[in-house]
Coordinates of C-alpha atoms (C1' of nucleotides) in Angstrom, one line a residue:
Chain B
X1 CA 41.6 107.1 135.7
X2 CA 39.5 110.7 136.8
X3 CA 36.4 110.2 135.9
X4 CA 36.3 112.6 133.2
X5 CA 33.2 115.1 133.6
X6 CA 30.4 115.5 130.6
X7 CA 31.5 117.7 127.6
X8 CA 30.6 121.1 127.8
X9 CA 30.4 122.6 124.2
X10 CA 28.6 121.2 120.7
X11 CA 31.9 120.1 119.7
X12 CA 32.5 117.7 122.6
X13 CA 29.3 116.2 122.7
X14 CA 29.7 115.4 119.1
X15 CA 33.2 114.2 119.6
X16 CA 31.7 111.7 122.8
X17 CA 29.0 110.6 120.7
X18 CA 31.3 109.4 117.7
X19 CA 33.7 107.4 120.3
X20 CA 30.9 106.2 122.3
X21 CA 29.5 104.8 118.5
X22 CA 32.9 103.4 117.8
X23 CA 33.3 101.7 120.1
X24 CA 29.9 100.0 120.5
X25 CA 31.2 98.6 116.6
X26 CA 34.6 97.9 117.6
X27 CA 33.8 96.1 120.9
X28 CA 30.6 94.7 119.6
X29 CA 32.5 93.2 116.1
X30 CA 35.9 92.3 118.1
X31 CA 34.6 91.5 121.8
X32 CA 35.8 93.6 124.6
X33 CA 39.3 91.9 125.1
X34 CA 40.5 92.0 121.1
X35 CA 39.0 95.5 120.9
X36 CA 41.4 98.3 121.1
X37 CA 41.6 102.2 122.3
X38 CA 43.2 102.2 118.9
X39 CA 40.5 101.0 116.6
X40 CA 38.1 102.6 118.3
X41 CA 39.7 106.2 117.8
X42 CA 40.8 105.6 114.1
X43 CA 37.2 104.1 113.5
X44 CA 35.5 107.1 115.6
X45 CA 38.1 110.2 113.5
X46 CA 39.7 110.5 116.3
X47 CA 43.4 111.0 118.3
X48 CA 43.7 107.9 120.6
X49 CA 44.5 110.5 123.8
X50 CA 41.0 111.8 122.7
X51 CA 39.8 108.7 124.0
X52 CA 40.4 109.7 127.3
X53 CA 39.4 113.0 127.1
X54 CA 35.6 111.8 127.0
X55 CA 36.0 108.4 129.2
X56 CA 38.2 106.9 132.4
X57 CA 39.0 103.7 130.8
X58 CA 37.5 101.3 128.2
X59 CA 35.5 99.5 131.0
X60 CA 34.0 102.7 130.9
X61 CA 32.7 102.8 128.0
X62 CA 31.8 99.4 128.2
X63 CA 29.6 99.9 131.2
X64 CA 27.7 102.8 129.3
X65 CA 27.0 100.6 126.8
X66 CA 25.5 98.3 129.1
X67 CA 23.8 100.5 130.4
X68 CA 22.0 102.0 127.1
X69 CA 20.9 98.4 126.4
X70 CA 18.9 98.3 128.9
X71 CA 16.6 101.8 128.2
X72 CA 16.8 100.5 124.5
X73 CA 15.3 97.1 125.3
X74 CA 13.0 98.3 128.0
X75 CA 11.7 100.8 125.5
X76 CA 11.3 98.7 123.0
X77 CA 9.7 95.9 125.0
X78 CA 7.2 98.7 126.5
X79 CA 6.2 100.0 123.3
X80 CA 5.9 96.5 121.8
X81 CA 3.9 95.2 124.3
X82 CA 1.5 98.3 124.8
X83 CA -1.6 97.1 122.3
X84 CA -1.3 93.8 124.2
X85 CA -5.0 93.1 125.3
X86 CA -4.0 90.5 127.6
X87 CA -1.0 89.0 129.3
X88 CA -0.6 85.9 126.2
X89 CA -0.9 88.5 124.0
X90 CA 2.2 90.9 125.3
X91 CA 4.4 87.6 125.6
X92 CA 3.9 87.0 121.8
X93 CA 4.5 90.5 120.7
X94 CA 7.1 90.7 123.3
X95 CA 9.2 87.4 122.1
X96 CA 8.6 88.9 118.5
X97 CA 10.0 92.2 119.2
X98 CA 12.7 91.3 121.3
X99 CA 13.9 88.6 118.2
X100 CA 13.7 91.3 115.7
X101 CA 15.6 93.7 118.5
X102 CA 18.2 91.7 118.2
X103 CA 18.4 90.8 115.2
X104 CA 18.5 94.8 114.2
X105 CA 21.1 95.2 117.3
X106 CA 23.6 92.0 117.0
X107 CA 26.7 94.3 118.0
X108 CA 25.0 95.8 121.2
X109 CA 23.2 92.2 122.6
X110 CA 26.8 90.4 122.4
X111 CA 27.9 93.1 124.5
X112 CA 25.4 92.3 127.1
X113 CA 26.1 89.2 127.3
X114 CA 29.9 89.7 127.9
X115 CA 29.3 92.1 130.2
X116 CA 28.5 88.7 132.8
X117 CA 32.2 88.5 132.7
X118 CA 33.4 92.0 131.7
X119 CA 31.3 93.9 134.1
X120 CA 29.1 91.4 135.9
X121 CA 27.9 94.8 138.2
X122 CA 26.1 96.2 134.8
X123 CA 25.1 92.6 133.6
X124 CA 23.4 91.7 136.9
X125 CA 21.4 95.1 136.4
X126 CA 20.6 94.9 133.2
X127 CA 18.6 91.4 133.8
X128 CA 17.6 92.1 137.8
X129 CA 15.8 94.8 136.6
X130 CA 14.2 93.7 133.8
X131 CA 13.6 90.4 135.2
X132 CA 11.5 93.0 138.0
X133 CA 9.1 94.5 135.3
X134 CA 8.2 91.0 133.8
X135 CA 7.7 89.2 137.4
X136 CA 5.2 92.6 138.6
X137 CA 3.2 91.9 135.1
X138 CA 3.1 88.2 135.7
X139 CA 2.1 89.1 139.1
X140 CA -0.5 91.3 138.0
X141 CA -1.8 88.6 135.4
X142 CA -1.8 86.0 137.9
X143 CA -4.1 88.1 140.3
X144 CA -7.0 89.0 137.2
X145 CA -6.7 85.4 136.4
X146 CA -5.3 85.8 133.0
X147 CA -2.8 83.0 133.8
X148 CA -2.5 80.4 135.8
X149 CA -1.1 81.2 139.4
X150 CA 1.9 80.3 139.7
X151 CA 5.6 81.8 140.9
X152 CA 6.1 84.6 138.9
X153 CA 9.7 85.2 139.5
X154 CA 10.8 81.9 138.3
X155 CA 8.3 82.4 135.2
X156 CA 10.2 85.9 134.7
X157 CA 13.8 84.1 134.3
X158 CA 12.5 81.5 132.6
X159 CA 10.9 83.4 130.3
X160 CA 13.5 85.6 129.8
X161 CA 15.8 82.7 129.3
X162 CA 14.4 81.2 126.7
X163 CA 14.2 84.4 125.0
X164 CA 17.7 84.5 125.2
X165 CA 18.9 81.5 124.1
X166 CA 16.7 81.7 121.0
X167 CA 18.0 84.8 120.2
X168 CA 21.4 84.0 120.3
X169 CA 21.0 80.7 118.5
X170 CA 18.4 81.9 115.8
X171 CA 19.2 85.3 114.8
X172 CA 23.0 85.9 116.0
X173 CA 23.8 82.3 114.5
X174 CA 21.6 83.0 111.9
X175 CA 20.6 80.0 110.2
X176 CA 17.2 81.5 110.3
X177 CA 15.5 83.8 107.9
X178 CA 12.0 82.9 109.5
X179 CA 12.2 84.7 113.1
X180 CA 8.3 84.9 113.2
X181 CA 7.9 81.3 112.6
X182 CA 10.7 80.2 115.7
X183 CA 8.6 83.2 117.7
X184 CA 5.2 80.9 116.6
X185 CA 6.5 77.9 117.5
X186 CA 8.3 79.1 120.9
X187 CA 4.7 80.5 121.6
X188 CA 2.9 77.6 121.3
X189 CA 5.4 76.1 124.3
X190 CA 4.7 79.7 126.2
X191 CA 0.7 79.7 125.5
X192 CA 0.2 76.2 127.0
X193 CA 2.8 76.9 130.0
X194 CA 0.6 79.8 131.4
X195 CA -2.5 79.7 130.5
X196 CA -5.2 79.1 133.2
Chain D
X1 CA 53.2 76.6 120.4
X2 CA 53.5 73.1 119.0
X3 CA 51.2 70.7 120.1
X4 CA 52.5 68.9 122.8
X5 CA 51.9 64.9 122.8
X6 CA 50.6 63.3 125.2
X7 CA 52.1 62.6 128.4
X8 CA 54.1 59.1 128.2
X9 CA 55.1 58.1 131.9
X10 CA 53.3 57.8 135.0
X11 CA 54.6 60.7 136.6
X12 CA 54.1 62.9 133.6
X13 CA 49.8 61.8 133.1
X14 CA 49.7 63.0 136.5
X15 CA 51.3 66.7 136.0
X16 CA 49.0 67.0 133.7
X17 CA 46.0 66.5 135.1
X18 CA 46.9 68.7 138.7
X19 CA 47.3 71.6 135.7
X20 CA 44.8 71.0 134.4
X21 CA 42.9 70.7 137.3
X22 CA 44.6 73.8 138.9
X23 CA 43.6 75.7 135.8
X24 CA 39.5 75.1 136.2
X25 CA 39.9 76.2 139.5
X26 CA 41.5 79.1 138.8
X27 CA 39.5 80.2 135.6
X28 CA 36.4 79.0 137.0
X29 CA 37.3 81.5 139.7
X30 CA 39.1 83.8 138.2
X31 CA 37.6 83.9 134.5
X32 CA 40.1 83.8 131.5
X33 CA 41.7 86.9 131.0
X34 CA 42.4 87.6 134.9
X35 CA 43.6 83.9 135.3
X36 CA 47.7 83.5 134.9
X37 CA 49.5 80.6 133.4
X38 CA 51.3 82.0 136.8
X39 CA 48.9 81.4 139.3
X40 CA 47.5 77.9 137.6
X41 CA 50.8 76.6 137.9
X42 CA 51.5 78.0 141.7
X43 CA 48.1 76.2 142.4
X44 CA 49.3 72.9 140.7
X45 CA 52.3 73.0 142.8
X46 CA 55.2 72.9 140.1
X47 CA 57.1 75.4 137.8
X48 CA 55.3 78.1 135.2
X49 CA 57.5 76.6 132.2
X50 CA 55.7 72.9 132.7
X51 CA 52.7 74.6 131.8
X52 CA 53.9 74.2 127.9
X53 CA 55.2 70.9 128.2
X54 CA 51.4 69.7 128.6
X55 CA 49.4 72.9 127.0
X56 CA 50.7 74.7 124.0
X57 CA 48.5 77.5 125.2
X58 CA 45.4 78.9 127.5
X59 CA 43.4 78.9 124.7
X60 CA 44.3 75.1 124.8
X61 CA 43.3 74.6 128.1
X62 CA 40.2 76.2 128.4
X63 CA 39.0 74.2 125.1
X64 CA 39.9 70.9 126.5
X65 CA 37.7 72.3 130.3
X66 CA 35.0 73.2 128.0
X67 CA 34.8 69.6 126.0
X68 CA 35.6 68.1 129.5
X69 CA 32.9 70.0 130.6
X70 CA 30.2 68.9 127.6
X71 CA 31.2 64.9 128.5
X72 CA 29.8 65.2 131.7
X73 CA 26.7 67.1 131.7
X74 CA 25.7 64.5 129.0
X75 CA 26.8 62.1 130.8
X76 CA 25.0 63.2 134.0
X77 CA 21.8 64.4 132.9
X78 CA 21.1 60.7 130.7
X79 CA 21.6 58.8 134.1
X80 CA 19.4 61.3 136.3
X81 CA 16.4 60.7 132.8
X82 CA 17.6 56.9 132.4
X83 CA 14.8 55.4 135.0
X84 CA 11.8 58.1 133.8
X85 CA 9.0 56.5 132.4
X86 CA 7.7 59.5 130.6
X87 CA 8.8 62.0 128.3
X88 CA 7.7 65.0 131.3
X89 CA 9.3 62.8 133.9
X90 CA 12.5 63.0 132.0
X91 CA 12.4 66.6 132.2
X92 CA 11.6 66.8 135.6
X93 CA 14.3 64.9 136.6
X94 CA 16.3 66.6 134.0
X95 CA 15.7 70.1 135.3
X96 CA 16.6 69.1 139.0
X97 CA 19.9 67.3 137.6
X98 CA 20.9 69.9 136.1
X99 CA 20.2 72.2 138.2
X100 CA 22.2 69.8 141.1
X101 CA 25.0 69.9 139.3
X102 CA 25.3 73.6 138.3
X103 CA 25.5 74.0 142.0
X104 CA 28.5 70.8 142.4
X105 CA 30.3 72.5 139.2
X106 CA 29.8 76.5 139.9
X107 CA 33.7 77.0 138.2
X108 CA 32.8 74.3 135.5
X109 CA 29.7 76.4 134.5
X110 CA 30.9 79.6 134.4
X111 CA 33.9 78.3 132.1
X112 CA 31.3 76.5 129.8
X113 CA 29.2 80.4 129.4
X114 CA 33.0 82.1 129.1
X115 CA 33.5 79.9 126.3
X116 CA 31.2 82.1 124.1
X117 CA 33.4 84.7 124.0
X118 CA 37.0 83.0 124.4
X119 CA 36.0 80.1 122.1
X120 CA 33.3 80.1 120.1
X121 CA 33.4 76.9 118.4
X122 CA 33.8 75.1 121.4
X123 CA 30.9 76.8 122.7
X124 CA 28.8 76.2 119.7
X125 CA 29.7 72.4 119.7
X126 CA 28.8 71.8 123.3
X127 CA 25.4 73.0 122.7
X128 CA 24.9 72.2 119.8
X129 CA 25.8 68.7 120.1
X130 CA 24.0 68.9 123.1
X131 CA 20.6 70.6 121.4
X132 CA 20.8 67.6 118.9
X133 CA 20.5 65.2 121.3
X134 CA 17.5 66.7 123.2
X135 CA 16.2 67.7 119.6
X136 CA 16.0 63.7 119.1
X137 CA 14.0 63.0 122.3
X138 CA 11.4 65.3 121.8
X139 CA 11.0 64.6 118.5
X140 CA 10.6 60.9 119.8
X141 CA 7.9 61.9 122.2
X142 CA 6.1 63.7 119.5
X143 CA 5.6 60.6 117.7
X144 CA 4.5 58.4 121.0
X145 CA 2.5 61.6 121.4
X146 CA 3.4 61.5 124.6
X147 CA 3.8 65.0 124.3
X148 CA 1.7 67.9 122.1
X149 CA 3.3 68.0 118.2
X150 CA 5.6 71.1 118.1
X151 CA 8.9 72.1 116.6
X152 CA 11.0 70.0 118.9
X153 CA 14.0 71.5 117.9
X154 CA 13.3 75.1 118.2
X155 CA 12.2 73.6 121.9
X156 CA 14.9 72.3 122.6
X157 CA 16.5 75.6 122.9
X158 CA 14.0 77.3 124.6
X159 CA 14.2 75.0 127.5
X160 CA 18.2 75.0 127.5
X161 CA 17.5 78.5 127.4
X162 CA 15.4 78.5 130.7
X163 CA 17.6 75.9 132.5
X164 CA 20.7 77.8 132.0
X165 CA 19.3 80.9 132.8
X166 CA 17.6 79.5 135.8
X167 CA 21.0 78.3 136.9
X168 CA 22.1 81.3 136.0
X169 CA 20.4 83.2 138.6
X170 CA 19.0 80.6 141.6
X171 CA 22.1 78.9 141.2
X172 CA 25.3 80.8 140.4
X173 CA 24.0 84.1 142.3
X174 CA 22.8 82.2 145.2
X175 CA 20.0 83.9 146.8
X176 CA 18.0 80.3 146.6
X177 CA 18.6 77.7 149.4
X178 CA 15.9 75.7 147.9
X179 CA 16.6 74.6 143.5
X180 CA 14.1 71.5 144.1
X181 CA 11.3 74.5 144.4
X182 CA 12.9 76.3 141.8
X183 CA 12.6 73.4 139.5
X184 CA 8.8 72.6 140.4
X185 CA 7.7 76.0 139.9
X186 CA 9.7 75.9 136.4
X187 CA 8.6 72.8 135.7
X188 CA 5.0 73.6 135.9
X189 CA 5.9 75.9 133.2
X190 CA 7.5 73.3 131.1
X191 CA 5.0 70.7 132.1
X192 CA 1.5 72.3 131.1
X193 CA 4.1 73.7 128.0
X194 CA 4.2 70.4 126.7
X195 CA 1.5 68.4 127.9
X196 CA -1.1 67.1 124.8
Chain Z
dT1 C1' 73.7 49.5 134.8
dC2 C1' 73.2 53.4 131.5
dA3 C1' 72.1 56.3 127.8
dA4 C1' 68.2 57.7 125.8
dA5 C1' 63.9 60.0 126.1
dA6 C1' 60.6 62.0 129.2
dC7 C1' 59.7 65.6 132.6
dA8 C1' 61.2 70.3 135.2
dT9 C1' 62.5 75.1 136.2
dG10 C1' 62.4 79.7 136.4
dA11 C1' 64.8 83.6 134.6
dA12 C1' 64.7 86.5 129.8
dT13 C1' 61.9 87.2 126.0
dT14 C1' 58.3 89.3 123.6
dA15 C1' 54.5 91.4 122.6
dT16 C1' 50.7 94.0 123.1
dG17 C1' 48.0 97.5 124.5
dA18 C1' 46.2 100.6 128.2
dT19 C1' 47.1 104.8 129.7
dT20 C1' 49.4 109.6 130.4
dC21 C1' 51.3 113.9 129.4
dA22 C1' 53.7 117.9 127.2
dT23 C1' 52.3 121.0 123.3
dG24 C1' 48.8 122.7 120.6
dT25 C1' 44.2 124.5 118.6
dT26 C1' 39.0 125.8 118.7
dT27 C1' 35.3 127.5 121.5
dC28 C1' 32.6 130.7 123.7
dA29 C1' 31.5 134.2 127.4
dT30 C1' 32.4 139.0 127.4
Chain K
dA1 C1' 38.1 140.7 119.7
dT2 C1' 40.4 138.0 123.0
dG3 C1' 42.0 135.5 126.8
dA4 C1' 40.4 131.2 129.9
dA5 C1' 38.6 127.1 129.4
dA6 C1' 37.7 122.9 126.4
dC7 C1' 39.1 120.0 123.8
dA8 C1' 42.8 117.2 120.3
dT9 C1' 46.9 115.4 119.2
dG10 C1' 50.2 111.2 118.7
dA11 C1' 54.5 109.9 120.8
dA12 C1' 56.4 108.2 125.1
dT13 C1' 55.8 105.3 129.3
dC14 C1' 53.6 101.8 132.4
dA15 C1' 52.6 97.0 133.1
dT16 C1' 51.3 92.9 132.7
dA17 C1' 51.6 88.5 131.3
dA18 C1' 51.9 84.8 127.8
dT19 C1' 56.2 82.0 125.9
dT20 C1' 60.3 80.6 125.1
dC21 C1' 65.0 78.3 126.4
dA22 C1' 69.1 76.8 128.5
dT23 C1' 69.8 73.9 132.2
dG24 C1' 69.2 70.8 134.7
dT25 C1' 66.7 66.2 137.0
dT26 C1' 63.8 62.0 136.4
dT27 C1' 62.5 57.4 134.3
dT28 C1' 62.6 53.9 131.3
dG29 C1' 63.6 50.6 128.5
dA30 C1' 67.6 47.4 127.1

DNA sequence: TCAAAACATGAATTATGATTCATGTTTCAT
DNA sequence: ATGAAACATGAATCATAATTCATGTTTTGA
């Protein structure tokens, strides 16, 4: 229950990481409730009690995974959209990159969504900080008149919602072998929606 | 564990309904995991064991609530969009009605979203049947050339995702006293996105 | 009116799994 | 090389509820 301190030795860092990765797999696969510490440590190849050397509770690993996912998503999207020379192109590249990212990390993405119920605070942080950055981008584009004037915050949430749901439907539920086509079809809506 | 049969008497019907409504309140408030049968029956004003006369498990009431929500949502949206004389107007009326509905039934809406993790089957049914109807509407509008040609299925999911997320952000999280304004702002995106 | 069918009760039973802890083992700075 | 700090172990402890069931009470149909 007391907050464990960061590992001091090389062995410690390795173990902690093993457990974190195992937690990602197990919780991503089974969901928070059905995932047990026993299975996580079995998967990590350590004893049950070792878990509590590095994490104070099941909720805590979960929280860390959500935060980690926040950093990854922001990094991936920032990276993917840098080459864009217009807001609309950034939207296009961002949507594709997001869908690809979900496809590459389905477990992590499921965890983020489950956070809504397991750790609402972490969930809110994830999307709020994302939306904030998004809003800024859209505002800038509005001022440059690259896109039609409009409520940037509402747009940010609307566009995030679109991407989230498409990711869930076409990536997590499978049923689509051509993500780029999905992104193209959705982008048609976005482009006309934002264009001056 | 054995599937309870429908109640035969008037008293039975009443009790079952009391418990169902109590479950809606408690699960909607606390979430599936934290809601206990004890609290549900306390809230319903009956004994603990009575629950199992009408439902075989906690999952079962949950499933029934999700299904109920499916009917309600479809009914409300069908109702709200009938007066529309164009697809775009239907989109506008539908979005407003949806946000208002979420505002009126936050607990029920939370339950639907939690179904993704508690009862994926029910969750999938809810959105798939919704999307199917939506797709049909959009397709019809495409053929009538009321809206620009495009992939109706992808559009259906994209638009649902938008509405879902706006509902979560501006209705469930509060922070907006003017839902109609939100709907208007979002509709600007939708209108230009779909317009011929 | 009366016996069967329905329904109601809540204490007792179970199941599950998170968390702790007493007892080793390993690492590392000196 | 060595002792203190770190780390590892897994059986035992705890807590929490879901579910059952033996025992009443109420309703209903003939």
